[in-house]
Amino acid sequence: MPSDFTWNSWIGSAVAIGTAIVVAAAALALLALVAALISRRVPWVRDLARRVRNAMIVTAAVVAIWIAASVTEPAEQSWWPAVSRIFLIATILTGSWLLAASVSFGFERLIDREETVLVGPEARRRRTQLLVIHRLVLVTIGVLALGTVLFTFPEMRAVGTSLLASAGIVSIIAGLAAQSILGNLIAGVQVAFTDAVKVGDVVVIQGEWGRIGEINLSYVVVYIWDERRLVVPCSYFTTTPIETWTRKSDKILGTVYLDLDWRVPMDELREEFQRIVEASPAWDGRSLDAAVTEAQGGFVTVRLVMSAKDSGDQWTLRCEVREKMIGWLQREHPEALPRTRVDLSASRDAD
């Protein structure tokens, strides 16, 4: 170095910043090496390192540059306090990013583990609760980061003190203004932890059949069968009755109704129905039944009931039974098809 070199110069500052970046890079490389060694025995460590890598690099770079600049020439300039505050804010935000990435990885690991251990409604319940807790934690991290950033400004601390002094009035005004928002947030937590609906549940809402696709803090997204999306406020699920097909089990009964003529041969119909259902891979073997449930108005109503392991197989089985029973009736017993009778003898007698 030149004989007149000093750290309290712009050249010294550049060297210090470069050195700090190199040291930070070396530390990150060492951490990556340690993670690679540990991952040989604990595979998820490699995934964690990959997940937080970008956030860690940015955080380390910001902190390294801030520390190097604070002990060299820039720290003696009049504009340094403002720049130092920018570095502080950047450190808070990047640190929050790093924390959020780590938390997200942890929750995803928990969800994956629960799905391998549990199945059916219990798995959906735990997944829903973990998803809601995950979002609550991320929101908390974001709010705390934003609050910390704001309180780095002395003016905001003064405002905060004034607000705390008048907390009673502020709380009343905020409560009235945000009543629906807070009510929706509370309803979101209630939906997740009272087991009303779970991610993956089959529901019928406002006449629409679909699955619960997402449960957020303020709204629920229902995936309709025809690929539409129904966005419903969480408060809807706490104030309105809903129809769910999978609350305790995925197993479900399906029903097909046939309006037929009085001459339908029920014994043969039962045999054909049983043959069709037993040959279908969608039937789970639990239940099947055929019975006449109504006989008036010139028709008899035949109800065909069959069981399936879930709503998807139930839909497939109902459609299959309906189509094959119609074809069988057309081929073998056309006299059983519904028809309208008119008695002409009464009109001839009147003439």
Short mmCIF file of C-alpha atoms in Angstrom, two decimals:
data_model
loop_
_atom_site.label_atom_id
_atom_site.label_comp_id
_atom_site.label_asym_id
_atom_site.label_seq_id
_atom_site.Cartn_x
_atom_site.Cartn_y
_atom_site.Cartn_z
CA MET A 1 0.00 0.00 0.00
CA PRO A 2 1.11 3.60 -0.47
CA SER A 3 2.93 5.16 2.47
CA ASP A 4 0.17 7.76 2.84
CA PHE A 5 -2.60 5.13 2.92
CA THR A 6 -5.10 5.48 5.79
CA TRP A 7 -8.41 3.78 6.47
CA ASN A 8 -10.00 7.20 7.01
CA SER A 9 -9.86 7.98 3.31
CA TRP A 10 -12.02 7.10 0.35
CA ILE A 11 -9.47 4.59 -0.89
CA GLY A 12 -9.31 3.04 2.58
CA SER A 13 -13.11 2.95 2.69
CA ALA A 14 -13.24 1.14 -0.65
CA VAL A 15 -10.63 -1.36 0.55
CA ALA A 16 -12.50 -1.88 3.83
CA ILE A 17 -15.80 -2.42 2.06
CA GLY A 18 -14.18 -4.85 -0.38
CA THR A 19 -12.53 -6.71 2.48
CA ALA A 20 -15.83 -6.91 4.38
CA ILE A 21 -17.58 -8.32 1.30
CA VAL A 22 -14.83 -10.91 0.85
CA VAL A 23 -15.05 -11.91 4.52
CA ALA A 24 -18.85 -12.18 4.27
CA ALA A 25 -18.53 -14.30 1.12
CA ALA A 26 -15.99 -16.55 2.85
CA ALA A 27 -18.30 -16.95 5.84
CA LEU A 28 -21.21 -17.83 3.56
CA ALA A 29 -19.02 -20.33 1.69
CA LEU A 30 -18.01 -21.90 5.00
CA LEU A 31 -21.66 -22.14 6.07
CA ALA A 32 -22.52 -23.76 2.71
CA LEU A 33 -19.71 -26.29 3.20
CA VAL A 34 -20.90 -27.10 6.72
CA ALA A 35 -24.48 -27.46 5.44
CA ALA A 36 -23.30 -29.81 2.69
CA LEU A 37 -21.45 -31.96 5.22
CA ILE A 38 -24.41 -32.05 7.62
CA SER A 39 -26.85 -32.81 4.79
CA ARG A 40 -25.15 -36.16 4.24
CA ARG A 41 -26.80 -37.29 7.46
CA VAL A 42 -29.69 -34.81 7.57
CA PRO A 43 -30.94 -34.38 3.96
CA TRP A 44 -33.34 -31.51 4.71
CA VAL A 45 -30.42 -29.21 5.66
CA ARG A 46 -29.50 -28.96 1.97
CA ASP A 47 -33.06 -27.88 1.14
CA LEU A 48 -33.01 -25.31 3.95
CA ALA A 49 -29.70 -23.87 2.72
CA ARG A 50 -31.06 -23.60 -0.81
CA ARG A 51 -34.26 -21.95 0.43
CA VAL A 52 -32.57 -19.21 2.50
CA ARG A 53 -29.51 -18.72 0.28
CA ASN A 54 -30.64 -15.53 -1.49
CA ALA A 55 -31.92 -13.88 1.69
CA MET A 56 -28.71 -14.78 3.53
CA ILE A 57 -26.48 -13.41 0.76
CA VAL A 58 -28.33 -10.08 0.64
CA THR A 59 -28.42 -9.76 4.46
CA ALA A 60 -24.71 -10.56 4.79
CA ALA A 61 -23.79 -8.08 2.05
CA VAL A 62 -25.84 -5.25 3.61
CA VAL A 63 -24.42 -5.85 7.10
CA ALA A 64 -20.83 -6.15 5.81
CA ILE A 65 -21.00 -2.91 3.82
CA TRP A 66 -22.71 -1.09 6.72
CA ILE A 67 -20.07 -2.16 9.26
CA ALA A 68 -17.16 -1.34 6.94
CA ALA A 69 -18.55 2.07 6.03
CA SER A 70 -19.34 2.99 9.65
CA VAL A 71 -15.68 2.77 10.72
CA THR A 72 -14.12 4.54 7.74
CA GLU A 73 -14.36 7.85 5.90
CA PRO A 74 -18.15 7.87 5.17
CA ALA A 75 -18.93 7.80 8.91
CA GLU A 76 -17.35 11.26 9.26
CA GLN A 77 -19.53 12.87 6.61
CA SER A 78 -22.57 14.98 7.43
CA TRP A 79 -24.85 12.79 5.32
CA TRP A 80 -23.80 9.55 7.01
CA PRO A 81 -26.61 9.45 9.66
CA ALA A 82 -29.24 9.36 6.89
CA VAL A 83 -27.33 6.69 4.96
CA SER A 84 -26.77 4.72 8.18
CA ARG A 85 -30.51 4.73 8.80
CA ILE A 86 -31.06 3.37 5.29
CA PHE A 87 -28.63 0.55 6.06
CA LEU A 88 -30.46 -0.12 9.34
CA ILE A 89 -33.79 -0.31 7.53
CA ALA A 90 -32.29 -2.57 4.85
CA THR A 91 -30.88 -4.84 7.57
CA ILE A 92 -34.27 -5.08 9.27
CA LEU A 93 -36.05 -5.89 6.01
CA THR A 94 -33.51 -8.41 4.76
CA GLY A 95 -33.33 -10.02 8.19
CA SER A 96 -37.13 -10.34 8.17
CA TRP A 97 -36.90 -11.88 4.70
CA LEU A 98 -34.37 -14.42 6.02
CA LEU A 99 -36.56 -15.21 9.03
CA ALA A 100 -39.69 -15.55 6.88
CA ALA A 101 -37.91 -17.90 4.46
CA SER A 102 -36.73 -20.08 7.35
CA VAL A 103 -40.20 -20.14 8.92
CA SER A 104 -41.83 -21.02 5.58
CA PHE A 105 -39.41 -23.90 5.10
CA GLY A 106 -40.18 -25.20 8.59
CA PHE A 107 -43.94 -25.11 8.05
CA GLU A 108 -43.65 -26.81 4.64
CA ARG A 109 -41.63 -29.58 6.27
CA LEU A 110 -44.31 -29.99 8.94
CA ILE A 111 -47.08 -30.13 6.34
CA ASP A 112 -45.22 -32.71 4.23
CA ARG A 113 -44.58 -34.87 7.30
CA GLU A 114 -48.22 -34.71 8.40
CA GLU A 115 -49.40 -35.73 4.93
CA THR A 116 -47.17 -38.84 5.00
CA VAL A 117 -48.39 -39.87 8.46
CA LEU A 118 -52.07 -38.95 8.30
CA VAL A 119 -54.69 -39.52 5.63
CA GLY A 120 -58.27 -38.44 4.98
CA PRO A 121 -60.07 -35.79 7.05
CA GLU A 122 -57.44 -35.74 9.82
CA ALA A 123 -54.70 -34.92 7.30
CA ARG A 124 -56.81 -32.13 5.81
CA ARG A 125 -57.54 -30.72 9.27
CA ARG A 126 -53.88 -30.58 10.26
CA ARG A 127 -52.90 -29.13 6.89
CA THR A 128 -55.51 -26.39 7.20
CA GLN A 129 -54.40 -25.45 10.72
CA LEU A 130 -50.71 -25.39 9.75
CA LEU A 131 -51.45 -23.23 6.69
CA VAL A 132 -53.37 -20.69 8.77
CA ILE A 133 -50.68 -20.63 11.49
CA HIS A 134 -48.05 -20.20 8.76
CA ARG A 135 -49.83 -17.17 7.34
CA LEU A 136 -50.34 -15.71 10.82
CA VAL A 137 -46.63 -16.03 11.58
CA LEU A 138 -45.67 -14.43 8.26
CA VAL A 139 -48.09 -11.55 8.84
CA THR A 140 -46.69 -11.11 12.36
CA ILE A 141 -43.13 -11.00 11.00
CA GLY A 142 -44.16 -8.43 8.39
CA VAL A 143 -45.99 -6.24 10.92
CA LEU A 144 -43.11 -6.36 13.39
CA ALA A 145 -40.60 -5.54 10.64
CA LEU A 146 -42.70 -2.59 9.45
CA GLY A 147 -43.18 -1.35 13.00
CA THR A 148 -39.44 -1.61 13.71
CA VAL A 149 -38.66 0.32 10.52
CA LEU A 150 -41.11 3.08 11.41
CA PHE A 151 -39.74 3.40 14.93
CA THR A 152 -36.23 4.02 13.60
CA PHE A 153 -37.51 7.54 12.88
CA PRO A 154 -37.67 9.78 15.97
CA GLU A 155 -40.75 11.48 14.57
CA MET A 156 -42.63 8.17 14.50
CA ARG A 157 -41.64 7.45 18.12
CA ALA A 158 -43.20 10.77 19.08
CA VAL A 159 -46.34 9.90 17.17
CA GLY A 160 -46.42 6.49 18.82
CA THR A 161 -46.21 8.08 22.27
CA SER A 162 -49.09 10.42 21.43
CA LEU A 163 -51.18 7.54 20.14
CA LEU A 164 -50.54 5.51 23.28
CA ALA A 165 -51.62 8.50 25.36
CA SER A 166 -54.97 8.54 23.58
CA ALA A 167 -55.27 4.76 23.20
CA GLY A 168 -58.88 4.68 24.36
CA ILE A 169 -60.18 6.96 21.61
CA VAL A 170 -57.98 5.41 18.95
CA SER A 171 -59.06 1.88 19.83
CA ILE A 172 -62.74 2.81 19.61
CA ILE A 173 -62.31 4.51 16.23
CA ALA A 174 -60.18 1.69 14.86
CA GLY A 175 -62.61 -0.90 16.15
CA LEU A 176 -65.55 0.75 14.41
CA ALA A 177 -63.63 1.33 11.16
CA ALA A 178 -62.15 -2.15 10.96
CA GLN A 179 -65.02 -4.14 12.43
CA SER A 180 -65.70 -6.18 9.28
CA ILE A 181 -61.99 -6.71 8.54
CA LEU A 182 -61.16 -7.87 12.06
CA GLY A 183 -64.31 -9.97 12.14
CA ASN A 184 -63.22 -11.68 8.94
CA LEU A 185 -59.72 -12.31 10.32
CA ILE A 186 -61.14 -13.81 13.49
CA ALA A 187 -63.51 -15.91 11.39
CA GLY A 188 -60.53 -17.17 9.38
CA VAL A 189 -58.82 -18.41 12.52
CA GLN A 190 -62.11 -19.87 13.74
CA VAL A 191 -62.64 -21.75 10.47
CA ALA A 192 -59.18 -23.29 10.71
CA PHE A 193 -59.32 -24.37 14.34
CA THR A 194 -62.99 -25.36 14.77
CA ASP A 195 -62.67 -27.90 11.94
CA ALA A 196 -65.66 -26.43 10.08
CA VAL A 197 -64.01 -26.90 6.68
CA LYS A 198 -60.56 -28.06 5.65
CA VAL A 199 -58.39 -27.71 2.57
CA GLY A 200 -59.49 -30.48 0.20
CA ASP A 201 -63.03 -30.83 1.59
CA VAL A 202 -65.84 -31.31 -0.92
CA VAL A 203 -68.57 -28.71 -0.34
CA VAL A 204 -71.69 -27.31 -1.97
CA ILE A 205 -71.92 -23.53 -1.58
CA GLN A 206 -74.64 -21.42 -3.18
CA GLY A 207 -75.55 -24.39 -5.36
CA GLU A 208 -71.97 -24.84 -6.60
CA TRP A 209 -70.09 -28.13 -6.11
CA GLY A 210 -66.37 -27.85 -5.51
CA ARG A 211 -63.38 -28.40 -3.23
CA ILE A 212 -61.87 -26.08 -0.65
CA GLY A 213 -58.67 -25.03 -2.41
CA GLU A 214 -57.28 -22.27 -0.17
CA ILE A 215 -58.04 -21.02 3.33
CA ASN A 216 -56.57 -17.57 3.92
CA LEU A 217 -56.92 -15.28 6.90
CA SER A 218 -59.83 -13.35 5.40
CA TYR A 219 -61.27 -15.48 2.58
CA VAL A 220 -61.64 -19.03 1.32
CA VAL A 221 -61.22 -20.07 -2.32
CA VAL A 222 -63.49 -22.88 -3.54
CA TYR A 223 -62.33 -24.68 -6.68
CA ILE A 224 -65.51 -25.31 -8.69
CA TRP A 225 -65.63 -28.52 -10.74
CA ASP A 226 -65.61 -26.61 -14.07
CA GLU A 227 -62.37 -24.77 -13.12
CA ARG A 228 -64.06 -21.60 -11.91
CA ARG A 229 -63.05 -20.15 -8.56
CA LEU A 230 -65.50 -19.03 -5.89
CA VAL A 231 -63.98 -16.57 -3.38
CA VAL A 232 -65.98 -16.54 -0.15
CA PRO A 233 -65.32 -14.42 2.98
CA CYS A 234 -64.35 -16.47 6.03
CA SER A 235 -67.28 -14.97 7.93
CA TYR A 236 -69.62 -16.80 5.50
CA PHE A 237 -68.56 -20.15 6.98
CA THR A 238 -69.29 -19.02 10.55
CA THR A 239 -72.72 -17.50 9.84
CA THR A 240 -74.21 -19.57 7.00
CA PRO A 241 -75.03 -23.31 6.87
CA ILE A 242 -72.92 -25.12 4.26
CA GLU A 243 -73.10 -28.63 2.81
CA THR A 244 -69.91 -30.66 3.20
CA TRP A 245 -69.41 -34.20 1.92
CA THR A 246 -66.11 -35.02 3.61
CA ARG A 247 -66.23 -33.74 7.19
CA LYS A 248 -65.50 -37.07 8.91
CA SER A 249 -64.86 -39.40 5.98
CA ASP A 250 -64.43 -39.38 2.21
CA LYS A 251 -66.84 -42.31 1.85
CA ILE A 252 -70.18 -41.34 0.37
CA LEU A 253 -73.41 -42.78 -1.00
CA GLY A 254 -74.64 -41.92 -4.48
CA THR A 255 -78.24 -41.97 -5.67
CA VAL A 256 -79.83 -42.33 -9.11
CA TYR A 257 -83.57 -41.80 -9.59
CA LEU A 258 -85.48 -43.32 -12.54
CA ASP A 259 -89.09 -42.43 -13.38
CA LEU A 260 -90.48 -45.56 -15.06
CA ASP A 261 -93.74 -47.12 -16.19
CA TRP A 262 -95.75 -49.30 -13.81
CA ARG A 263 -94.85 -52.35 -15.89
CA VAL A 264 -91.14 -52.22 -14.96
CA PRO A 265 -89.89 -55.68 -13.82
CA MET A 266 -88.23 -54.80 -10.50
CA ASP A 267 -86.58 -58.20 -9.92
CA GLU A 268 -84.79 -58.09 -13.26
CA LEU A 269 -83.94 -54.43 -12.76
CA ARG A 270 -82.32 -55.23 -9.38
CA GLU A 271 -80.25 -58.01 -10.93
CA GLU A 272 -79.03 -55.78 -13.75
CA PHE A 273 -78.28 -52.94 -11.36
CA GLN A 274 -76.27 -55.27 -9.13
CA ARG A 275 -74.34 -56.62 -12.11
CA ILE A 276 -73.46 -53.12 -13.34
CA VAL A 277 -72.33 -51.88 -9.93
CA GLU A 278 -70.29 -54.96 -9.05
CA ALA A 279 -68.46 -54.74 -12.38
CA SER A 280 -67.52 -51.09 -11.85
CA PRO A 281 -64.09 -50.24 -10.34
CA ALA A 282 -65.64 -47.12 -8.80
CA TRP A 283 -67.77 -49.17 -6.35
CA ASP A 284 -66.15 -49.72 -2.95
CA GLY A 285 -68.22 -52.80 -2.06
CA ARG A 286 -70.01 -51.30 0.95
CA SER A 287 -73.57 -50.84 -0.16
CA LEU A 288 -76.04 -51.08 -3.05
CA ASP A 289 -79.83 -51.07 -3.08
CA ALA A 290 -82.75 -50.62 -5.47
CA ALA A 291 -86.24 -49.73 -4.25
CA VAL A 292 -89.45 -48.11 -5.46
CA THR A 293 -89.78 -44.93 -3.44
CA GLU A 294 -92.83 -43.38 -5.13
CA ALA A 295 -95.78 -44.60 -7.20
CA GLN A 296 -98.17 -41.90 -8.38
CA GLY A 297 -98.99 -39.68 -11.34
CA GLY A 298 -98.68 -42.52 -13.85
CA PHE A 299 -95.03 -43.32 -12.96
CA VAL A 300 -93.08 -45.25 -10.39
CA THR A 301 -89.85 -43.75 -9.02
CA VAL A 302 -87.00 -46.22 -8.61
CA ARG A 303 -84.15 -45.17 -6.36
CA LEU A 304 -80.76 -46.79 -6.97
CA VAL A 305 -78.24 -46.33 -4.12
CA MET A 306 -74.56 -47.25 -4.36
CA SER A 307 -71.45 -46.46 -2.30
CA ALA A 308 -68.02 -45.16 -3.29
CA LYS A 309 -64.78 -44.32 -1.51
CA ASP A 310 -64.96 -40.62 -2.39
CA SER A 311 -67.05 -38.06 -4.25
CA GLY A 312 -65.07 -38.43 -7.50
CA ASP A 313 -65.78 -42.17 -7.73
CA GLN A 314 -69.36 -41.56 -6.64
CA TRP A 315 -69.93 -39.19 -9.57
CA THR A 316 -68.35 -41.64 -12.01
CA LEU A 317 -70.43 -44.54 -10.66
CA ARG A 318 -73.71 -42.60 -10.79
CA CYS A 319 -73.14 -41.58 -14.40
CA GLU A 320 -72.17 -45.14 -15.36
CA VAL A 321 -75.22 -46.68 -13.68
CA ARG A 322 -77.57 -44.12 -15.19
CA GLU A 323 -76.28 -44.65 -18.74
CA LYS A 324 -76.18 -48.44 -18.59
CA MET A 325 -79.60 -48.75 -16.95
CA ILE A 326 -81.15 -46.56 -19.64
CA GLY A 327 -79.53 -48.68 -22.36
CA TRP A 328 -80.67 -51.92 -20.71
CA LEU A 329 -84.27 -50.69 -20.39
CA GLN A 330 -84.33 -49.59 -24.05
CA ARG A 331 -83.03 -52.97 -25.24
CA GLU A 332 -84.72 -55.43 -22.89
CA HIS A 333 -87.82 -53.70 -21.49
CA PRO A 334 -89.01 -50.82 -23.65
CA GLU A 335 -92.45 -51.22 -22.07
CA ALA A 336 -90.95 -49.98 -18.78
CA LEU A 337 -89.96 -46.61 -20.23
CA PRO A 338 -92.12 -43.72 -19.02
CA ARG A 339 -95.14 -42.90 -21.14
CA THR A 340 -98.36 -40.88 -20.94
CA ARG A 341 -101.71 -42.71 -21.24
CA VAL A 342 -104.92 -41.24 -22.61
CA ASP A 343 -108.24 -43.07 -22.16
CA LEU A 344 -110.17 -42.65 -25.44
CA SER A 345 -113.10 -44.83 -24.39
CA ALA A 346 -114.51 -42.07 -22.22
CA SER A 347 -114.62 -39.63 -25.16
CA ARG A 348 -116.36 -42.25 -27.44
CA ASP A 349 -118.98 -42.90 -24.77
CA ALA A 350 -119.64 -39.19 -24.56
CA ASP A 351 -120.19 -39.02 -28.33
#
